[in-house]
Amino acid sequence: MTTPARHIARLLRWGRVLARHGALRIIEEGSNTPAPVRRLCKLARLGTIQPRVPDYAAAFRAIGPAAIKLGQTLATRPDVVGEEAARNLLSLQDRLPPIGFDLIRAEIETSFGAPLDALFASIETEPVGAASIAQVHRAVTTDGRTVAVKVLRPGVREKFARDIETYEWAAAHLEALGGEAARLRPRAIVANLKRWTVRELDLRREAASASELAEAMRGQEGYRVPTIDWDRTNGRVMTVEWIDGVKISEIDVLRAQGHDLSDMARRLVLTFLRQAISAGFFHADMHQGNLFVQADGTIVAIDFGIMGRIDRRARQWLAEILYGLTTGDYRRVAEIHFEAQYVPSYHSVEEFATALRAVGEPMRGKPVSELSVGQMLDGLFAITRDFDMQTQPHLLLLQKTMVMVEGLATAIDPEINMWDVAAPFVRSWIRDELGPEAAIADRLRTDVETLFRLPELIRRIEDRFPAKGGAPDQAPLPPVEIMWQRKGRGNQWLGYIAAALAGGALVWATTQGIVLG
């Protein structure tokens, strides 16, 4: 178990890295920063020269892999880090210098317990991509298929475990300070980050996520997921089909190839909505490096280490919130926040609806180029403090992905109207999921499930309260006071004397019986 001194030493070391990039100033000068944290920041920056313009992304890259993931999470929280830092962190790409192929070969052979030649006819020694967790090599299988082989960096699991343990320790102490720190729920944020990274560090789970998403998106026109080679996949190595295509960020190349960029941007948005709202399972790392466009215009996603999941009730709330904001039904949006218990009940629904109107109305009627999901999220975050809204960790990935998708769609087609694209889809989904027919179907399904559970419920009740046997009930017995249950000192001594006399008489009678016998 790591000692508090070790945790503090790590935090101070990371603090010095932040200070050298000017990224510590935002914490130290924050109006809501607790005094102990401010003192720790002052200690960490001693002897460092802070640049005037901070570079938060560079600071997190310099700290290491776990910090990169944390920075990407904080990029969705302008209410925590501020708008300037959030914008800078959005540029945080998970790229690191590659490691030598000898180490990669050793990882593959050790994990499979077989020589490399038994798995692949050839494999390129130069990686096509290198990130904080793994790097990818192009290869050809022994049966002649071109594939991408993703291999974990040696020791990365252990390093992540150490760093996240310190994040947990720091978050617990920060939350214990109360006030604004407690409202932002740093422990829950770190717990979510830990779940995401544990999933990324097991490549079998990433392969399973890709398979599940492919199944959920079957039939979606113009979008697909690469096929997994399960025979060459384990916890440390994942093999998928090789994708020939152009990165979705290479707009000029896509335009030169004759692709309909407007349709592509629209498909991208609708694909995300189908994943998040219809399936409740979405690709949560949709940056430009993880999306390719094939010659026929099909969008292919890669890298499924970070996936988001939303249950059906939360998806219903989300759909109604999006639709309410696009149509100006702020009262209904406010009611949903109270139904979901995102806003404590001691606040006023009407006041919250007015605050939502202040966020939504400035965007209504504006030209397409000025409409922004990110702007809307910033506005919503701005009112969370006024209404004591706690952080909802299960929505953090969704918020992050919404901002990513909007940025990509706008880059492909600057004239896209996110609201116009989303509204028909959301309206149709609400009609199907929340309309009268859906309500009746839900009620029937729930009632039938309840009926089917009744026999089992009755059996459990019988187990708990079994039927009486054939013997008659015992007649009531007269109460007898137990002497050691009497209260009072005098009564206790009388009991002891009586017990001694009774015991002596019993011994005497027994002795007499033996003698006489």
Coordinates of C-alpha atoms in Angstrom, one line a residue:
M1 CA 0.0 0.0 0.0
T2 CA 1.4 3.4 -1.0
T3 CA 2.1 5.7 1.9
P4 CA 0.7 9.3 2.2
A5 CA 4.3 10.6 1.9
R6 CA 4.7 8.8 -1.5
H7 CA 1.4 10.3 -2.7
I8 CA 2.4 13.8 -1.7
A9 CA 5.8 13.4 -3.3
R10 CA 4.1 12.4 -6.6
L11 CA 1.7 15.3 -6.4
L12 CA 4.5 17.7 -5.8
R13 CA 6.5 16.3 -8.8
W14 CA 3.5 16.5 -11.0
G15 CA 2.8 20.0 -9.7
R16 CA 6.3 21.1 -10.8
V17 CA 5.6 19.9 -14.3
L18 CA 2.3 21.8 -14.4
A19 CA 4.1 24.9 -13.1
R20 CA 6.8 24.7 -15.8
H21 CA 4.0 24.8 -18.4
G22 CA 2.1 27.6 -16.6
A23 CA -0.8 25.1 -15.9
L24 CA -0.6 25.4 -12.1
R25 CA -1.6 29.0 -12.0
I26 CA -5.3 28.2 -12.7
I27 CA -5.5 26.0 -9.6
E28 CA -3.6 28.3 -7.3
E29 CA -5.5 31.4 -8.3
G30 CA -9.0 29.8 -8.5
S31 CA -11.5 31.4 -6.3
N32 CA -12.9 28.1 -5.2
T33 CA -9.6 26.4 -4.6
P34 CA -9.3 25.2 -0.9
A35 CA -6.6 26.8 1.1
P36 CA -4.6 23.5 1.7
V37 CA -4.5 22.9 -2.1
R38 CA -3.3 26.5 -2.7
R39 CA -0.5 26.0 -0.2
L40 CA 0.5 22.8 -1.9
C41 CA 0.6 24.6 -5.3
K42 CA 2.9 27.3 -3.9
L43 CA 5.2 24.6 -2.6
A44 CA 5.2 22.8 -5.9
R45 CA 6.1 25.8 -8.0
L46 CA 9.1 27.0 -5.9
G47 CA 12.1 27.6 -8.1
T48 CA 10.1 27.3 -11.4
I49 CA 9.5 29.9 -14.0
Q50 CA 5.9 29.9 -15.3
P51 CA 5.3 31.0 -18.9
R52 CA 2.7 33.7 -19.4
V53 CA 0.5 31.6 -21.7
P54 CA -0.2 28.1 -20.1
D55 CA -0.1 25.0 -22.2
Y56 CA -2.2 22.5 -20.3
A57 CA -2.1 19.8 -23.0
A58 CA 1.7 19.8 -23.0
A59 CA 1.8 19.6 -19.2
F60 CA -0.4 16.5 -19.1
R61 CA 1.6 14.8 -21.9
A62 CA 4.8 15.4 -19.9
I63 CA 3.4 13.9 -16.8
G64 CA 2.5 10.6 -18.4
P65 CA -0.2 8.2 -19.8
A66 CA -2.6 8.4 -16.9
A67 CA -2.4 12.2 -16.9
I68 CA -3.2 12.2 -20.6
K69 CA -6.4 10.3 -19.9
L70 CA -7.2 12.6 -17.0
G71 CA -6.6 15.7 -19.2
Q72 CA -9.0 14.3 -21.9
T73 CA -11.6 13.9 -19.2
L74 CA -11.1 17.4 -17.9
A75 CA -11.5 18.8 -21.4
T76 CA -15.2 18.2 -21.0
R77 CA -15.5 20.1 -17.7
P78 CA -15.2 23.9 -18.4
D79 CA -17.0 24.4 -15.1
V80 CA -14.0 22.7 -13.3
V81 CA -11.0 23.9 -15.3
G82 CA -12.4 27.0 -17.1
E83 CA -13.1 27.6 -20.7
E84 CA -9.6 28.4 -21.7
A85 CA -8.1 25.3 -20.2
A86 CA -10.9 23.1 -21.6
R87 CA -10.3 24.4 -25.2
N88 CA -6.6 23.7 -24.8
L89 CA -7.1 20.2 -23.4
L90 CA -9.4 19.3 -26.4
S91 CA -6.2 19.4 -28.5
L92 CA -4.6 16.8 -26.2
Q93 CA -3.9 13.8 -28.5
D94 CA -2.7 10.6 -27.1
R95 CA 0.6 10.2 -29.0
L96 CA 4.0 9.2 -27.7
P97 CA 7.3 8.1 -29.2
P98 CA 7.2 4.4 -30.1
I99 CA 9.2 1.8 -28.3
G100 CA 11.6 -0.7 -30.0
F101 CA 10.2 -3.6 -31.9
D102 CA 12.2 -6.1 -29.9
L103 CA 10.0 -5.3 -26.9
I104 CA 6.8 -5.5 -29.0
R105 CA 7.9 -9.0 -30.4
A106 CA 8.6 -10.1 -26.8
E107 CA 5.1 -9.0 -25.7
I108 CA 3.4 -10.8 -28.6
E109 CA 5.4 -14.1 -28.2
T110 CA 5.1 -14.1 -24.4
S111 CA 1.3 -13.4 -24.4
F112 CA 0.6 -16.1 -26.9
G113 CA 3.3 -18.6 -25.9
A114 CA 4.2 -19.0 -29.5
P115 CA 6.9 -17.6 -31.9
L116 CA 5.9 -14.6 -34.0
D117 CA 6.2 -16.6 -37.2
A118 CA 3.5 -18.9 -36.1
L119 CA 1.0 -16.0 -36.0
F120 CA 2.0 -13.7 -38.8
A121 CA 3.7 -14.2 -42.1
S122 CA 5.2 -10.7 -41.8
I123 CA 4.9 -7.7 -39.5
E124 CA 6.3 -4.2 -40.1
T125 CA 8.8 -3.1 -37.5
E126 CA 7.8 0.6 -37.7
P127 CA 4.5 1.3 -36.0
V128 CA 1.7 3.1 -37.8
G129 CA 0.6 4.6 -34.5
A130 CA 2.0 4.9 -31.0
A131 CA 0.0 6.1 -28.0
S132 CA 0.4 6.1 -24.2
I133 CA -1.1 2.6 -23.7
A134 CA -0.2 0.7 -26.9
Q135 CA 1.2 0.9 -30.4
V136 CA -0.1 -0.5 -33.7
H137 CA 1.8 -2.4 -36.4
R138 CA 0.7 -3.5 -39.8
A139 CA 1.0 -7.2 -40.4
V140 CA 0.0 -10.1 -42.7
T141 CA -1.5 -13.3 -41.1
T142 CA -0.3 -16.7 -42.0
D143 CA -3.5 -17.1 -44.1
G144 CA -2.7 -14.0 -46.1
R145 CA -5.0 -11.3 -44.6
T146 CA -3.7 -7.8 -43.9
V147 CA -4.3 -6.8 -40.3
A148 CA -3.5 -4.2 -37.7
V149 CA -1.9 -5.5 -34.5
K150 CA -2.3 -3.5 -31.3
V151 CA 0.2 -4.3 -28.5
L152 CA 0.2 -2.9 -25.0
R153 CA 3.4 -1.1 -23.9
P154 CA 5.4 -3.2 -21.4
G155 CA 4.8 -2.1 -17.8
V156 CA 1.9 0.3 -18.7
R157 CA -0.6 -1.5 -16.4
E158 CA 1.6 -1.2 -13.4
K159 CA 2.3 2.6 -14.1
F160 CA -1.4 3.3 -14.5
A161 CA -2.2 1.5 -11.3
R162 CA 0.4 3.6 -9.3
D163 CA -0.8 6.9 -10.8
I164 CA -4.5 6.3 -10.4
E165 CA -4.0 5.2 -6.8
T166 CA -2.5 8.6 -6.1
Y167 CA -5.4 10.3 -8.0
E168 CA -7.8 8.4 -5.7
W169 CA -5.9 9.5 -2.6
A170 CA -5.8 13.1 -3.7
A171 CA -9.5 13.1 -4.7
A172 CA -10.6 11.6 -1.4
H173 CA -8.8 14.3 0.5
L174 CA -10.0 17.1 -1.8
E175 CA -13.6 15.9 -1.4
A176 CA -13.2 15.7 2.4
L177 CA -12.6 19.5 2.4
G178 CA -16.3 20.0 1.5
G179 CA -17.8 23.0 -0.2
E180 CA -17.3 23.3 -3.9
A181 CA -14.8 20.4 -4.0
A182 CA -17.4 18.1 -2.6
R183 CA -20.1 19.3 -5.1
L184 CA -17.8 18.5 -8.1
R185 CA -17.4 14.9 -6.8
P186 CA -13.7 14.3 -7.7
R187 CA -13.7 10.8 -6.3
A188 CA -16.5 9.8 -8.7
I189 CA -14.6 11.4 -11.6
V190 CA -11.5 9.4 -10.7
A191 CA -13.5 6.2 -10.3
N192 CA -14.9 6.7 -13.8
L193 CA -11.5 7.4 -15.2
K194 CA -10.2 4.2 -13.5
R195 CA -13.0 2.1 -15.0
W196 CA -12.2 3.5 -18.5
T197 CA -8.5 2.8 -18.2
V198 CA -8.9 -0.7 -16.8
R199 CA -11.0 -1.5 -19.8
E200 CA -8.4 0.0 -22.2
L201 CA -5.7 -2.0 -20.5
D202 CA -7.4 -5.3 -21.4
L203 CA -7.4 -5.6 -25.2
R204 CA -9.9 -8.5 -25.0
R205 CA -12.5 -6.1 -23.6
E206 CA -11.7 -3.6 -26.4
A207 CA -12.2 -6.3 -29.0
A208 CA -15.5 -7.2 -27.3
S209 CA -16.6 -3.6 -27.4
A210 CA -15.8 -3.4 -31.1
S211 CA -17.9 -6.6 -31.7
E212 CA -20.8 -5.2 -29.6
L213 CA -20.8 -1.9 -31.4
A214 CA -20.7 -3.6 -34.8
E215 CA -23.7 -5.6 -33.8
A216 CA -25.6 -2.5 -32.6
M217 CA -24.8 -0.6 -35.7
R218 CA -25.6 -3.4 -38.2
G219 CA -27.7 -1.9 -41.0
Q220 CA -26.4 1.7 -40.5
E221 CA -25.7 3.0 -43.9
G222 CA -22.2 4.4 -44.5
Y223 CA -20.7 3.3 -41.2
R224 CA -18.9 0.2 -40.0
V225 CA -16.5 -1.3 -37.5
P226 CA -13.5 -3.5 -38.4
T227 CA -13.7 -7.3 -37.9
I228 CA -11.8 -8.8 -35.0
D229 CA -9.4 -11.6 -35.5
W230 CA -10.2 -13.5 -32.2
D231 CA -7.5 -16.2 -32.9
R232 CA -4.8 -13.5 -32.6
T233 CA -6.3 -11.5 -29.8
N234 CA -5.7 -11.8 -26.0
G235 CA -5.4 -9.4 -23.1
R236 CA -2.2 -7.8 -24.3
V237 CA -2.6 -8.1 -28.1
M238 CA -5.5 -7.3 -30.4
T239 CA -5.7 -8.0 -34.1
V240 CA -8.2 -6.4 -36.4
E241 CA -8.7 -6.1 -40.1
W242 CA -6.6 -3.5 -41.8
I243 CA -8.6 -0.4 -43.0
D244 CA -7.5 1.4 -46.2
G245 CA -8.9 4.9 -46.1
V246 CA -8.3 8.6 -45.6
K247 CA -8.4 10.2 -42.1
I248 CA -11.6 12.1 -41.8
S249 CA -9.6 15.2 -40.8
E250 CA -8.0 15.4 -44.3
I251 CA -10.7 17.5 -45.7
D252 CA -8.9 18.6 -48.9
V253 CA -8.2 15.0 -49.8
L254 CA -11.8 13.9 -49.2
R255 CA -13.0 16.8 -51.4
A256 CA -10.6 16.0 -54.2
Q257 CA -11.9 12.4 -54.1
G258 CA -15.4 13.7 -54.8
H259 CA -17.0 12.8 -51.5
D260 CA -20.2 14.7 -50.4
L261 CA -18.8 16.4 -47.3
S262 CA -22.2 17.7 -46.3
D263 CA -23.7 14.2 -46.3
M264 CA -20.6 12.8 -44.5
A265 CA -21.0 15.3 -41.7
R266 CA -24.7 14.6 -41.4
R267 CA -24.0 10.8 -41.3
L268 CA -21.4 11.3 -38.6
V269 CA -23.9 13.1 -36.3
L270 CA -26.7 10.6 -36.9
T271 CA -24.3 7.7 -36.3
F272 CA -23.4 9.2 -32.9
L273 CA -27.0 9.8 -32.0
R274 CA -28.0 6.2 -33.0
Q275 CA -25.2 4.9 -30.8
A276 CA -25.9 7.1 -27.8
I277 CA -29.7 7.4 -27.8
S278 CA -30.9 4.2 -29.6
A279 CA -28.3 1.7 -28.5
G280 CA -27.1 3.3 -25.3
F281 CA -23.5 2.2 -26.2
F282 CA -21.3 4.6 -28.1
H283 CA -17.7 5.1 -29.3
A284 CA -16.4 7.7 -26.8
D285 CA -13.1 8.5 -28.5
M286 CA -14.3 9.9 -31.8
H287 CA -11.4 12.2 -32.6
Q288 CA -10.1 12.7 -36.1
G289 CA -7.4 10.1 -35.7
N290 CA -9.9 7.3 -35.0
L291 CA -12.2 7.8 -38.0
F292 CA -11.4 6.9 -41.6
V293 CA -13.3 7.3 -44.9
Q294 CA -13.1 4.5 -47.5
A295 CA -13.3 5.0 -51.2
D296 CA -17.1 4.5 -51.3
G297 CA -17.6 7.1 -48.5
T298 CA -18.1 4.6 -45.7
I299 CA -16.9 6.0 -42.3
V300 CA -14.9 3.4 -40.4
A301 CA -14.2 3.8 -36.7
I302 CA -11.1 2.3 -34.9
D303 CA -9.8 2.2 -31.3
F304 CA -12.6 1.1 -29.0
G305 CA -10.8 1.4 -25.7
I306 CA -13.1 4.1 -24.4
M307 CA -16.8 3.3 -24.7
G308 CA -19.8 5.0 -23.1
R309 CA -22.9 3.3 -21.9
I310 CA -26.2 4.9 -20.9
D311 CA -29.2 3.0 -19.5
R312 CA -32.6 3.3 -21.1
R313 CA -34.1 5.8 -18.5
A314 CA -31.2 8.1 -18.8
R315 CA -31.4 8.0 -22.6
Q316 CA -35.1 9.0 -22.4
W317 CA -34.1 11.9 -20.2
L318 CA -31.3 12.9 -22.6
A319 CA -33.6 12.8 -25.7
E320 CA -36.2 14.9 -24.0
I321 CA -33.6 17.4 -22.8
L322 CA -32.1 17.8 -26.3
Y323 CA -35.5 18.1 -27.9
G324 CA -36.7 20.5 -25.3
L325 CA -33.7 22.8 -25.8
T326 CA -34.1 22.7 -29.6
T327 CA -37.9 23.5 -29.4
G328 CA -37.6 26.0 -26.5
D329 CA -39.7 23.9 -24.0
Y330 CA -37.5 24.9 -21.0
R331 CA -40.2 24.0 -18.5
R332 CA -40.1 20.3 -19.6
V333 CA -36.3 20.3 -19.6
A334 CA -36.3 21.7 -16.0
E335 CA -38.9 19.0 -14.9
I336 CA -36.6 16.3 -16.3
H337 CA -33.7 17.5 -14.3
F338 CA -35.8 17.3 -11.2
E339 CA -37.2 13.8 -12.1
A340 CA -33.6 12.6 -12.7
Q341 CA -32.6 14.2 -9.4
Y342 CA -29.9 16.1 -11.1
V343 CA -31.2 19.2 -9.2
P344 CA -32.0 19.0 -5.5
S345 CA -35.7 19.1 -4.8
Y346 CA -35.4 22.2 -2.5
H347 CA -34.9 24.4 -5.6
S348 CA -37.7 25.8 -7.8
V349 CA -38.6 24.2 -11.1
E350 CA -39.7 27.5 -12.4
E351 CA -36.4 29.2 -11.4
F352 CA -34.4 26.5 -13.1
A353 CA -36.5 26.7 -16.2
T354 CA -35.7 30.4 -16.3
A355 CA -32.0 29.7 -16.0
L356 CA -32.2 27.2 -18.9
R357 CA -34.0 29.8 -21.0
A358 CA -31.0 32.1 -20.4
V359 CA -28.8 29.4 -21.9
G360 CA -31.0 28.4 -24.8
E361 CA -32.5 31.6 -26.0
P362 CA -29.3 33.4 -27.1
M363 CA -28.7 30.5 -29.5
R364 CA -32.2 30.5 -31.0
G365 CA -32.5 32.4 -34.3
K366 CA -28.7 32.7 -34.8
P367 CA -27.0 31.8 -38.1
V368 CA -25.9 28.2 -38.5
S369 CA -22.3 29.0 -38.1
E370 CA -22.8 30.3 -34.6
L371 CA -24.8 27.4 -33.2
S372 CA -22.8 25.1 -31.0
V373 CA -23.4 22.1 -28.8
G374 CA -20.2 23.0 -27.0
Q375 CA -21.5 26.5 -26.3
M376 CA -24.7 25.0 -25.0
L377 CA -22.8 22.7 -22.6
D378 CA -20.7 25.5 -21.4
G379 CA -23.9 27.5 -20.6
L380 CA -25.4 24.5 -18.8
F381 CA -22.3 24.0 -16.7
A382 CA -22.3 27.7 -15.7
I383 CA -25.7 27.2 -13.9
T384 CA -24.8 24.0 -12.1
R385 CA -23.2 25.8 -9.2
D386 CA -26.2 28.0 -8.6
F387 CA -28.5 25.0 -8.3
D388 CA -26.2 22.8 -6.3
M389 CA -26.0 20.2 -9.2
Q390 CA -23.5 17.5 -8.5
T391 CA -21.3 16.1 -11.2
Q392 CA -22.9 13.2 -13.0
P393 CA -20.0 10.9 -13.9
H394 CA -22.1 8.6 -16.1
L395 CA -22.7 11.6 -18.5
L396 CA -19.1 12.8 -18.7
L397 CA -18.2 10.6 -21.6
L398 CA -21.3 11.6 -23.4
Q399 CA -20.5 15.3 -23.0
K400 CA -17.0 14.8 -24.2
T401 CA -18.1 12.8 -27.2
M402 CA -20.8 15.4 -28.1
V403 CA -18.1 18.1 -28.2
M404 CA -15.8 15.9 -30.3
V405 CA -18.6 15.0 -32.8
E406 CA -19.6 18.6 -33.2
G407 CA -16.0 19.7 -33.8
L408 CA -15.5 17.1 -36.5
A409 CA -18.9 17.7 -38.2
T410 CA -18.3 21.4 -38.3
A411 CA -14.8 20.9 -39.7
I412 CA -16.2 18.7 -42.5
D413 CA -19.1 21.0 -43.2
P414 CA -19.0 24.5 -41.6
E415 CA -22.6 25.0 -42.6
I416 CA -24.0 22.0 -40.7
N417 CA -26.8 22.8 -38.3
M418 CA -26.4 20.3 -35.4
W419 CA -29.9 21.1 -34.2
D420 CA -31.6 20.6 -37.6
V421 CA -29.8 17.2 -38.0
A422 CA -30.5 16.0 -34.5
A423 CA -34.1 17.2 -34.0
P424 CA -35.9 14.8 -36.5
F425 CA -33.9 11.8 -35.1
V426 CA -34.6 12.7 -31.5
R427 CA -38.3 13.5 -32.3
S428 CA -38.7 10.1 -34.0
W429 CA -37.0 8.3 -31.1
I430 CA -39.2 10.1 -28.5
R431 CA -42.3 9.2 -30.4
D432 CA -41.3 5.5 -30.6
E433 CA -40.0 5.3 -27.0
L434 CA -42.3 7.7 -25.1
G435 CA -45.4 7.8 -27.2
P436 CA -48.8 6.2 -26.2
E437 CA -48.0 2.9 -27.9
A438 CA -44.6 2.7 -26.3
A439 CA -46.1 3.5 -22.9
I440 CA -48.8 0.8 -23.2
A441 CA -46.1 -1.7 -24.4
D442 CA -43.9 -0.8 -21.5
R443 CA -46.7 -1.2 -19.0
L444 CA -47.7 -4.6 -20.5
R445 CA -44.2 -5.8 -20.4
T446 CA -43.7 -4.7 -16.8
D447 CA -47.0 -6.2 -15.6
V448 CA -46.3 -9.5 -17.4
E449 CA -42.8 -9.7 -15.9
T450 CA -44.4 -9.1 -12.5
L451 CA -46.9 -11.9 -13.0
F452 CA -44.2 -14.3 -14.0
R453 CA -42.3 -13.4 -10.8
L454 CA -45.3 -14.1 -8.5
P455 CA -44.8 -17.9 -8.2
E456 CA -41.2 -17.5 -7.2
L457 CA -42.2 -14.8 -4.7
I458 CA -44.8 -17.1 -3.1
R459 CA -42.2 -19.9 -2.9
R460 CA -39.8 -17.5 -1.1
I461 CA -42.5 -16.5 1.3
E462 CA -43.3 -20.1 2.1
D463 CA -39.6 -20.8 2.7
R464 CA -39.5 -17.9 5.1
F465 CA -42.7 -18.8 6.9
P466 CA -43.2 -22.6 6.6
A467 CA -46.5 -24.3 7.4
K468 CA -47.1 -25.7 10.9
G469 CA -46.4 -29.4 11.5
G470 CA -48.7 -32.0 12.9
A471 CA -47.9 -31.5 16.6
P472 CA -50.3 -29.3 18.6
D473 CA -49.2 -25.9 19.8
Q474 CA -47.4 -25.8 23.1
A475 CA -49.6 -24.7 26.0
P476 CA -48.6 -21.4 27.6
L477 CA -46.0 -21.9 30.4
P478 CA -46.1 -20.0 33.7
P479 CA -43.5 -17.2 33.9
V480 CA -40.5 -17.9 36.1
E481 CA -38.2 -15.1 37.1
I482 CA -34.5 -15.9 36.6
M483 CA -32.5 -14.9 39.5
W484 CA -29.5 -13.5 37.6
Q485 CA -31.8 -11.3 35.7
R486 CA -32.9 -9.5 38.9
K487 CA -31.7 -5.9 39.3
G488 CA -30.2 -4.5 42.4
R489 CA -27.2 -5.3 44.5
G490 CA -29.1 -6.8 47.4
N491 CA -31.2 -9.0 45.2
Q492 CA -28.0 -10.3 43.6
W493 CA -26.5 -11.4 46.9
L494 CA -29.8 -13.0 48.0
G495 CA -29.7 -14.9 44.7
Y496 CA -26.2 -16.1 45.3
I497 CA -27.0 -17.2 48.9
A498 CA -30.1 -19.1 47.7
A499 CA -28.2 -20.7 44.9
A500 CA -25.5 -21.8 47.4
L501 CA -28.1 -23.2 49.8
A502 CA -29.9 -25.1 47.1
G503 CA -26.6 -26.5 45.7
G504 CA -25.5 -27.6 49.2
A505 CA -28.8 -29.3 49.9
L506 CA -28.6 -31.1 46.5
V507 CA -25.1 -32.3 47.3
W508 CA -26.1 -33.4 50.9
A509 CA -29.2 -35.3 49.5
T510 CA -27.1 -37.0 46.9
T511 CA -24.4 -38.0 49.5
Q512 CA -27.1 -39.4 51.9
G513 CA -28.6 -41.4 49.1
I514 CA -25.2 -42.9 48.3
V515 CA -24.5 -43.8 52.0
L516 CA -27.9 -45.3 52.6
G517 CA -27.8 -47.2 49.4

